[in-house]
mmCIF file of C-alpha atoms in Angstrom:
data_model
loop_
_atom_site.group_PDB
_atom_site.id
_atom_site.type_symbol
_atom_site.label_atom_id
_atom_site.label_comp_id
_atom_site.label_asym_id
_atom_site.label_seq_id
_atom_site.Cartn_x
_atom_site.Cartn_y
_atom_site.Cartn_z
ATOM 1 C CA MET O 5 -113.052 29.742 185.062
ATOM 2 C CA ASN O 6 -116.560 27.917 184.619
ATOM 3 C CA GLU O 7 -118.200 30.679 186.528
ATOM 4 C CA ILE O 8 -116.660 32.934 184.170
ATOM 5 C CA ASN O 9 -117.694 31.090 181.044
ATOM 6 C CA ASP O 10 -121.482 31.135 182.598
ATOM 7 C CA ILE O 11 -121.159 34.980 182.588
ATOM 8 C CA VAL O 12 -120.181 35.686 179.572
ATOM 9 C CA ALA O 13 -122.396 32.879 178.026
ATOM 10 C CA ASP O 14 -125.592 34.326 179.734
ATOM 11 C CA ILE O 15 -124.508 37.945 178.650
ATOM 12 C CA LYS O 16 -124.199 36.508 175.064
ATOM 13 C CA ARG O 17 -128.494 35.256 175.828
ATOM 14 C CA LYS O 18 -128.773 38.944 176.588
ATOM 15 C CA ILE O 19 -129.705 37.485 180.340
ATOM 16 C CA LEU O 20 -128.123 40.263 182.263
ATOM 17 C CA LYS O 21 -128.506 41.978 185.947
ATOM 18 C CA PRO O 22 -128.527 45.299 186.585
ATOM 19 C CA ILE O 23 -125.022 45.630 188.907
ATOM 20 C CA TYR O 24 -122.003 43.578 188.252
ATOM 21 C CA PHE O 25 -119.762 43.736 191.797
ATOM 22 C CA LEU O 26 -116.322 42.256 190.026
ATOM 23 C CA MET O 27 -113.549 42.486 192.847
ATOM 24 C CA GLY O 28 -110.781 40.422 193.775
ATOM 25 C CA GLU O 29 -106.859 40.120 193.657
ATOM 26 C CA GLU O 30 -106.887 38.945 190.234
ATOM 27 C CA SER O 31 -106.974 42.104 187.471
ATOM 28 C CA TYR O 32 -106.798 39.678 184.727
ATOM 29 C CA TYR O 33 -110.795 38.088 185.058
ATOM 30 C CA ILE O 34 -112.064 41.764 186.235
ATOM 31 C CA ASP O 35 -111.037 43.188 182.985
ATOM 32 C CA GLN O 36 -112.015 39.847 180.750
ATOM 33 C CA ILE O 37 -115.639 40.476 182.192
ATOM 34 C CA SER O 38 -115.726 44.178 181.958
ATOM 35 C CA ASP O 39 -114.617 44.270 178.315
ATOM 36 C CA PHE O 40 -116.656 42.030 177.575
ATOM 37 C CA ILE O 41 -119.800 43.662 178.432
ATOM 38 C CA GLU O 42 -118.515 47.385 177.191
ATOM 39 C CA LYS O 43 -117.827 45.311 173.896
ATOM 40 C CA ASN O 44 -121.098 43.209 173.318
ATOM 41 C CA VAL O 45 -124.062 44.484 175.639
ATOM 42 C CA LEU O 46 -125.001 47.672 173.286
ATOM 43 C CA ASP O 47 -125.155 47.949 169.532
ATOM 44 C CA GLU O 48 -122.103 50.343 167.867
ATOM 45 C CA SER O 49 -124.895 53.124 167.384
ATOM 46 C CA GLU O 50 -125.971 52.592 170.847
ATOM 47 C CA LYS O 51 -123.042 53.051 172.308
ATOM 48 C CA GLY O 52 -122.706 56.976 171.794
ATOM 49 C CA PHE O 53 -125.471 58.132 173.869
ATOM 50 C CA ASN O 54 -125.969 55.174 176.054
ATOM 51 C CA GLN O 55 -122.414 53.992 176.951
ATOM 52 C CA GLN O 56 -120.190 55.607 179.845
ATOM 53 C CA VAL O 57 -116.853 54.670 181.281
ATOM 54 C CA MET O 58 -116.072 56.502 184.452
ATOM 55 C CA TYR O 59 -113.034 55.789 186.870
ATOM 56 C CA GLY O 60 -113.468 56.031 189.986
ATOM 57 C CA ARG O 61 -110.342 58.766 191.275
ATOM 58 C CA ASP O 62 -112.837 60.856 189.442
ATOM 59 C CA VAL O 63 -116.570 60.631 190.425
ATOM 60 C CA THR O 64 -118.087 59.760 193.875
ATOM 61 C CA ILE O 65 -120.567 57.403 194.331
ATOM 62 C CA GLU O 66 -123.315 59.906 194.058
ATOM 63 C CA ASP O 67 -121.829 60.909 191.044
ATOM 64 C CA ILE O 68 -122.470 56.408 189.705
ATOM 65 C CA ILE O 69 -126.021 56.463 191.486
ATOM 66 C CA ALA O 70 -127.081 59.945 189.203
ATOM 67 C CA ALA O 71 -125.875 58.075 186.468
ATOM 68 C CA ALA O 72 -127.441 54.661 186.817
ATOM 69 C CA LYS O 73 -131.021 56.038 187.606
ATOM 70 C CA ARG O 74 -130.919 57.738 184.171
ATOM 71 C CA TYR O 75 -133.289 56.105 181.264
ATOM 72 C CA PRO O 76 -131.676 54.952 178.366
ATOM 73 C CA MET O 77 -132.357 57.335 174.904
ATOM 74 C CA MET O 78 -133.295 55.034 171.877
ATOM 75 C CA ALA O 79 -132.387 52.089 173.585
ATOM 76 C CA GLU O 80 -133.596 49.387 176.132
ATOM 77 C CA ARG O 81 -130.564 50.044 178.342
ATOM 78 C CA GLN O 82 -127.486 51.451 179.656
ATOM 79 C CA VAL O 83 -124.059 50.591 180.190
ATOM 80 C CA ILE O 84 -122.237 52.193 182.460
ATOM 81 C CA ILE O 85 -118.591 51.069 184.063
ATOM 82 C CA VAL O 86 -116.968 52.016 186.489
ATOM 83 C CA LYS O 87 -113.130 50.883 186.606
ATOM 84 C CA GLU O 88 -110.668 51.661 188.861
ATOM 85 C CA ALA O 89 -114.005 51.213 191.707
ATOM 86 C CA GLN O 90 -111.317 50.421 194.342
ATOM 87 C CA ASP O 91 -110.634 53.834 194.674
ATOM 88 C CA LEU O 92 -114.014 54.154 196.305
ATOM 89 C CA SER O 93 -113.355 51.986 199.033
ATOM 90 C CA ARG O 94 -114.306 54.468 201.864
ATOM 91 C CA THR O 95 -117.340 55.502 200.340
ATOM 92 C CA ILE O 96 -118.144 51.910 199.053
ATOM 93 C CA GLU O 97 -121.168 51.356 201.043
ATOM 94 C CA ASN O 98 -123.149 54.016 200.291
ATOM 95 C CA LEU O 99 -123.677 52.162 196.991
ATOM 96 C CA ALA O 100 -126.196 50.148 198.784
ATOM 97 C CA SER O 101 -129.177 52.221 198.725
ATOM 98 C CA TYR O 102 -129.235 52.239 194.921
ATOM 99 C CA ALA O 103 -128.876 47.978 194.464
ATOM 100 C CA GLU O 104 -131.741 47.972 196.693
ATOM 101 C CA ASN O 105 -133.443 48.766 194.017
ATOM 102 C CA PRO O 106 -131.672 49.471 190.884
ATOM 103 C CA GLN O 107 -132.914 50.475 187.774
ATOM 104 C CA PRO O 108 -133.933 48.085 185.429
ATOM 105 C CA SER O 109 -132.636 49.660 182.310
ATOM 106 C CA THR O 110 -128.608 50.030 183.734
ATOM 107 C CA VAL O 111 -126.142 47.839 183.605
ATOM 108 C CA LEU O 112 -123.531 48.799 186.323
ATOM 109 C CA VAL O 113 -120.237 47.239 186.237
ATOM 110 C CA LEU O 114 -117.796 47.921 188.985
ATOM 111 C CA ASN O 115 -114.191 46.899 188.152
ATOM 112 C CA TYR O 116 -112.966 46.354 191.953
ATOM 113 C CA LYS O 117 -110.002 45.483 191.863
ATOM 114 C CA TYR O 118 -107.352 44.018 194.132
ATOM 115 C CA LYS O 119 -110.011 44.365 197.273
ATOM 116 C CA THR O 120 -112.907 42.189 198.395
ATOM 117 C CA LEU O 121 -116.382 43.821 199.812
ATOM 118 C CA ASP O 122 -116.938 42.700 203.446
ATOM 119 C CA LYS O 123 -119.333 39.527 203.558
ATOM 120 C CA ARG O 124 -120.485 40.892 206.368
ATOM 121 C CA LYS O 125 -121.938 44.391 205.198
ATOM 122 C CA LYS O 126 -125.182 45.439 203.366
ATOM 123 C CA LEU O 127 -123.394 46.260 200.010
ATOM 124 C CA TYR O 128 -122.342 42.673 199.857
ATOM 125 C CA LYS O 129 -125.480 40.900 200.528
ATOM 126 C CA ILE O 130 -127.874 43.251 198.175
ATOM 127 C CA ILE O 131 -125.639 42.865 195.218
ATOM 128 C CA ALA O 132 -125.799 39.333 195.713
ATOM 129 C CA LYS O 133 -129.664 39.408 196.254
ATOM 130 C CA ASN O 134 -129.904 42.012 193.377
ATOM 131 C CA GLY O 135 -126.736 41.195 190.893
ATOM 132 C CA LEU O 136 -123.805 39.801 190.461
ATOM 133 C CA ILE O 137 -120.708 39.787 192.282
ATOM 134 C CA PHE O 138 -117.662 37.853 190.965
ATOM 135 C CA ASP O 139 -114.580 37.245 193.246
ATOM 136 C CA SER O 140 -110.942 37.033 190.906
ATOM 137 C CA LYS O 141 -108.986 35.128 192.966
ATOM 138 C CA LYS O 142 -105.149 34.672 192.167
ATOM 139 C CA LEU O 143 -103.728 31.363 191.163
ATOM 140 C CA TYR O 144 -101.666 29.055 192.880
ATOM 141 C CA GLU O 145 -98.338 28.749 190.654
ATOM 142 C CA ASN O 146 -98.676 25.325 190.174
ATOM 143 C CA GLN O 147 -102.321 26.407 188.908
ATOM 144 C CA VAL O 148 -100.388 28.844 186.156
ATOM 145 C CA SER O 149 -98.802 26.501 184.219
ATOM 146 C CA ASP O 150 -102.395 24.356 183.563
ATOM 147 C CA TRP O 151 -104.052 27.762 182.580
ATOM 148 C CA ILE O 152 -101.610 28.841 180.278
ATOM 149 C CA ARG O 153 -102.182 25.759 178.734
ATOM 150 C CA ARG O 154 -105.659 25.881 178.413
ATOM 151 C CA VAL O 155 -105.909 29.452 177.138
ATOM 152 C CA LEU O 156 -103.266 28.463 173.853
ATOM 153 C CA ASN O 157 -105.091 25.360 173.045
ATOM 154 C CA GLY O 158 -107.764 27.637 172.077
ATOM 155 C CA LYS O 159 -105.902 29.631 169.819
ATOM 156 C CA LYS O 160 -104.447 26.165 168.471
ATOM 157 C CA TYR O 161 -101.215 25.896 170.287
ATOM 158 C CA GLN O 162 -99.583 23.772 172.242
ATOM 159 C CA ILE O 163 -96.778 24.626 174.932
ATOM 160 C CA GLU O 164 -94.077 22.316 176.514
ATOM 161 C CA PRO O 165 -94.228 22.349 180.441
ATOM 162 C CA LYS O 166 -90.257 23.887 180.671
ATOM 163 C CA ALA O 167 -91.603 26.900 178.496
ATOM 164 C CA ALA O 168 -94.609 27.378 180.381
ATOM 165 C CA LEU O 169 -92.370 27.619 183.762
ATOM 166 C CA MET O 170 -90.013 30.015 182.202
ATOM 167 C CA LEU O 171 -93.207 32.221 181.532
ATOM 168 C CA ILE O 172 -94.295 31.960 185.144
ATOM 169 C CA GLU O 173 -90.875 32.496 186.802
ATOM 170 C CA PHE O 174 -90.015 35.990 184.969
ATOM 171 C CA LEU O 175 -93.606 37.127 185.024
ATOM 172 C CA GLY O 176 -94.727 35.912 187.831
ATOM 173 C CA THR O 177 -98.556 34.713 188.842
ATOM 174 C CA ASP O 178 -100.152 38.097 187.036
ATOM 175 C CA LEU O 179 -101.705 36.619 184.300
ATOM 176 C CA SER O 180 -102.793 40.113 182.634
ATOM 177 C CA LYS O 181 -98.937 39.953 181.833
ATOM 178 C CA ILE O 182 -98.905 36.329 180.735
ATOM 179 C CA SER O 183 -101.592 37.137 178.330
ATOM 180 C CA ASN O 184 -100.284 39.837 176.630
ATOM 181 C CA GLU O 185 -96.573 37.821 176.315
ATOM 182 C CA LEU O 186 -98.816 34.626 175.019
ATOM 183 C CA ASN O 187 -100.408 37.069 172.501
ATOM 184 C CA LYS O 188 -97.207 38.438 171.011
ATOM 185 C CA LEU O 189 -95.801 34.667 170.462
ATOM 186 C CA VAL O 190 -99.273 34.263 168.904
ATOM 187 C CA LEU O 191 -98.670 36.815 166.539
ATOM 188 C CA ILE O 192 -95.554 35.488 165.590
ATOM 189 C CA LEU O 193 -95.300 31.993 165.688
ATOM 190 C CA PRO O 194 -97.844 30.067 163.002
ATOM 191 C CA GLU O 195 -100.534 28.141 164.370
ATOM 192 C CA GLY O 196 -100.206 24.955 165.439
ATOM 193 C CA THR O 197 -96.552 25.455 167.064
ATOM 194 C CA ILE O 198 -95.721 23.813 170.285
ATOM 195 C CA ILE O 199 -94.153 26.636 172.060
ATOM 196 C CA ASN O 200 -90.802 25.406 173.441
ATOM 197 C CA ASP O 201 -87.615 27.254 175.537
ATOM 198 C CA LYS O 202 -86.325 28.563 172.405
ATOM 199 C CA HIS O 203 -89.242 30.572 171.210
ATOM 200 C CA ILE O 204 -89.333 31.915 174.509
ATOM 201 C CA GLU O 205 -85.617 33.093 174.468
ATOM 202 C CA GLU O 206 -86.188 34.594 171.299
ATOM 203 C CA ASN O 207 -89.387 36.551 170.933
ATOM 204 C CA ILE O 208 -89.849 37.211 175.029
ATOM 205 C CA GLY O 209 -86.072 37.998 175.788
ATOM 206 C CA ILE O 210 -85.629 35.306 178.590
ATOM 207 C CA SER O 211 -82.777 33.114 178.783
ATOM 208 C CA LYS O 212 -83.426 29.142 178.272
ATOM 209 C CA ASP O 213 -79.870 28.432 179.497
ATOM 210 C CA PHE O 214 -79.410 30.844 182.340
ATOM 211 C CA ASN O 215 -82.612 31.260 184.359
ATOM 212 C CA ASN O 216 -83.552 30.556 187.511
ATOM 213 C CA PHE O 217 -85.352 26.427 186.419
ATOM 214 C CA GLU O 218 -81.843 26.026 185.176
ATOM 215 C CA LEU O 219 -80.304 26.737 188.564
ATOM 216 C CA ARG O 220 -82.573 24.651 190.054
ATOM 217 C CA LYS O 221 -82.134 21.927 187.879
ATOM 218 C CA ALA O 222 -78.132 22.370 188.428
ATOM 219 C CA VAL O 223 -78.527 22.463 191.838
ATOM 220 C CA GLY O 224 -80.767 18.899 192.366
ATOM 221 C CA GLU O 225 -78.387 17.855 189.871
ATOM 222 C CA LYS O 226 -75.089 18.977 191.696
ATOM 223 C CA ASN O 227 -74.120 20.492 188.756
ATOM 224 C CA ILE O 228 -71.509 22.686 190.617
ATOM 225 C CA LEU O 229 -69.678 23.743 186.941
ATOM 226 C CA LYS O 230 -73.295 24.635 185.865
ATOM 227 C CA SER O 231 -74.785 26.053 188.946
ATOM 228 C CA ASN O 232 -71.895 28.716 189.232
ATOM 229 C CA ARG O 233 -72.106 29.542 185.591
ATOM 230 C CA ILE O 234 -75.150 30.549 186.094
ATOM 231 C CA ILE O 235 -74.898 32.398 189.160
ATOM 232 C CA ASN O 236 -72.332 34.013 187.459
ATOM 233 C CA TYR O 237 -74.477 35.357 184.746
ATOM 234 C CA PHE O 238 -76.961 36.752 187.567
ATOM 235 C CA ALA O 239 -74.606 38.462 189.085
ATOM 236 C CA GLU O 240 -73.698 40.590 185.752
ATOM 237 C CA ASN O 241 -77.830 40.447 185.007
ATOM 238 C CA PRO O 242 -79.043 41.501 188.243
ATOM 239 C CA LYS O 243 -82.359 43.270 187.292
ATOM 240 C CA ASN O 244 -83.457 40.596 185.477
ATOM 241 C CA ASN O 245 -82.389 38.361 187.962
ATOM 242 C CA PRO O 246 -83.185 39.319 191.588
ATOM 243 C CA LEU O 247 -81.815 37.376 194.551
ATOM 244 C CA VAL O 248 -85.341 37.830 196.324
ATOM 245 C CA MET O 249 -86.770 35.772 193.400
ATOM 246 C CA THR O 250 -84.078 32.909 192.976
ATOM 247 C CA ILE O 251 -83.962 32.383 196.712
ATOM 248 C CA SER O 252 -87.955 31.964 197.075
ATOM 249 C CA LEU O 253 -87.541 29.225 194.336
ATOM 250 C CA LEU O 254 -84.713 27.556 195.534
ATOM 251 C CA ASN O 255 -86.721 27.469 199.117
ATOM 252 C CA GLY O 256 -89.899 26.302 197.113
ATOM 253 C CA PHE O 257 -88.083 23.461 195.830
ATOM 254 C CA PHE O 258 -86.509 22.144 198.846
ATOM 255 C CA THR O 259 -89.430 22.342 200.706
ATOM 256 C CA GLN O 260 -91.282 20.488 197.952
ATOM 257 C CA LEU O 261 -88.253 18.099 198.299
ATOM 258 C CA LEU O 262 -88.301 17.598 202.002
ATOM 259 C CA PHE O 263 -92.011 16.984 201.750
ATOM 260 C CA PHE O 264 -91.064 14.225 199.155
ATOM 261 C CA HIS O 265 -88.663 12.276 201.474
ATOM 262 C CA GLY O 266 -91.790 11.990 203.340
ATOM 263 C CA LEU O 267 -93.942 10.687 200.828
ATOM 264 C CA GLN O 268 -94.834 6.950 201.311
ATOM 265 C CA ASP O 269 -96.540 6.294 197.201
ATOM 266 C CA LYS O 270 -93.524 7.741 195.242
ATOM 267 C CA SER O 271 -95.100 6.393 191.638
ATOM 268 C CA LYS O 272 -95.038 9.451 189.604
ATOM 269 C CA LYS O 273 -98.276 9.995 189.583
ATOM 270 C CA SER O 274 -99.008 10.438 193.514
ATOM 271 C CA VAL O 275 -96.088 12.663 193.918
ATOM 272 C CA ALA O 276 -96.704 14.955 190.586
ATOM 273 C CA SER O 277 -100.010 15.104 193.005
ATOM 274 C CA ALA O 278 -99.180 15.354 195.943
ATOM 275 C CA LEU O 279 -95.870 17.894 194.798
ATOM 276 C CA GLY O 280 -98.781 20.183 192.596
ATOM 277 C CA ILE O 281 -95.962 20.286 189.976
ATOM 278 C CA ASN O 282 -96.105 18.290 186.313
ATOM 279 C CA PRO O 283 -95.630 15.218 186.103
ATOM 280 C CA TYR O 284 -92.416 16.220 183.787
ATOM 281 C CA PHE O 285 -90.805 17.522 186.542
ATOM 282 C CA VAL O 286 -91.005 14.117 188.706
ATOM 283 C CA ASP O 287 -87.631 12.840 188.017
ATOM 284 C CA GLU O 288 -86.152 15.875 189.468
ATOM 285 C CA TYR O 289 -87.075 15.284 192.242
ATOM 286 C CA PHE O 290 -85.790 11.640 192.231
ATOM 287 C CA LEU O 291 -82.259 12.800 191.076
ATOM 288 C CA ALA O 292 -82.510 15.454 193.982
ATOM 289 C CA SER O 293 -83.486 12.893 196.955
ATOM 290 C CA ARG O 294 -80.281 10.963 196.263
ATOM 291 C CA ASN O 295 -78.362 13.980 196.352
ATOM 292 C CA TYR O 296 -79.877 15.498 199.133
ATOM 293 C CA PRO O 297 -80.760 13.291 202.428
ATOM 294 C CA ILE O 298 -83.153 14.700 204.111
ATOM 295 C CA GLN O 299 -80.926 16.468 206.621
ATOM 296 C CA LYS O 300 -78.924 17.963 204.316
ATOM 297 C CA VAL O 301 -82.330 19.517 202.937
ATOM 298 C CA THR O 302 -83.352 20.302 206.510
ATOM 299 C CA SER O 303 -79.686 21.986 206.601
ATOM 300 C CA ILE O 304 -80.310 24.000 203.610
ATOM 301 C CA LEU O 305 -84.110 25.469 204.202
ATOM 302 C CA SER O 306 -82.191 26.938 207.081
ATOM 303 C CA PHE O 307 -79.270 28.250 204.844
ATOM 304 C CA LEU O 308 -81.793 29.474 202.843
ATOM 305 C CA ARG O 309 -83.609 31.332 205.502
ATOM 306 C CA ASP O 310 -80.210 32.545 206.746
ATOM 307 C CA ALA O 311 -79.890 34.312 203.164
ATOM 308 C CA ASP O 312 -83.227 35.707 202.463
ATOM 309 C CA MET O 313 -82.371 38.026 206.047
ATOM 310 C CA LYS O 314 -78.784 39.218 204.902
ATOM 311 C CA SER O 315 -80.769 39.958 201.297
ATOM 312 C CA LYS O 316 -82.732 41.819 202.748
ATOM 313 C CA GLY O 317 -79.843 43.912 205.293
ATOM 314 C CA VAL O 318 -80.055 41.855 208.541
ATOM 315 C CA GLY O 319 -77.356 40.590 210.096
ATOM 316 C CA ALA O 320 -74.686 40.872 207.546
ATOM 317 C CA ASN O 321 -73.283 43.580 205.024
ATOM 318 C CA GLN O 322 -72.798 41.494 202.261
ATOM 319 C CA SER O 323 -73.280 42.025 198.193
ATOM 320 C CA GLN O 324 -75.826 40.246 196.535
ATOM 321 C CA GLU O 325 -73.588 38.473 194.695
ATOM 322 C CA ASP O 326 -71.894 37.161 197.410
ATOM 323 C CA ILE O 327 -74.761 35.914 199.458
ATOM 324 C CA LEU O 328 -75.856 33.767 196.577
ATOM 325 C CA LYS O 329 -72.341 32.572 196.096
ATOM 326 C CA GLU O 330 -72.106 31.917 199.933
ATOM 327 C CA LEU O 331 -75.535 30.280 199.830
ATOM 328 C CA LEU O 332 -74.874 27.836 196.702
ATOM 329 C CA PHE O 333 -71.239 26.737 198.154
ATOM 330 C CA LYS O 334 -73.194 25.544 201.579
ATOM 331 C CA ILE O 335 -76.269 23.816 199.146
ATOM 332 C CA LEU O 336 -73.661 22.509 197.132
ATOM 333 C CA HIS O 337 -70.965 21.045 199.387
#
């Protein structure tokens, strides 16, 4: 995050690099930097002749180099943005000849999503020397809640931990998807709102009562009635509640619970840090540890592995609903 802030701050001060190579698994930050350059480097009066957007599937490296070598018209510089540059991955090293001596009046931006340059090769080394390389890494799941909170704080909103977890469960760790949903909430809800699970249910369509977060909580409490109600809802709405996601979440929970059993320091702060969770959820692990001794947790992890294999059609011919019901019965009894 600090690296992005530094890049943006330099652009605002007109401290510009001749090449910005934006690469990596997390497309959100690539788009944020690229869009900021597109909107802010040139004045509106300069953009018509001096700003060009290309797409990797439509051009060659030679096309990009030819455009980059041109001089700007009635402006100090030109901006060339190559979106989906990963489509040029087979020939991307051919850009090295230009990167060795880039046109100083050109700002060349390459959005190289879901891939990275080989650090051992010539192009990476040259751009690192003469331009800027930004590697946009995926956040871990336990980092996304803090990211959501920071984004909303910047917009003068807050969010409850459960609501943040519901978003992550439903949308995964794709920051672009999460950002889109947060923008919807900000448009709908008044400034200063503390976003809760009801807001998520009403405005995004995620059930606050029947989701994997609530299933995990019910299982941890050994609440058989609530667990069965949730999995029956899942069976009626399989598209919104895929079995693979449920198994993954339960596996993560019981893996953390196994780790919890082995902790020497079980203070709330220490547990939250060791498990990489929000302190808000620590009490669930204390309760679950009483309901599931370490030997039972080990067995449950085995049940989860078997269910995962069955869900992929290995070793059994069962419906997704039957696999989930069988799994829950084994966990809860």
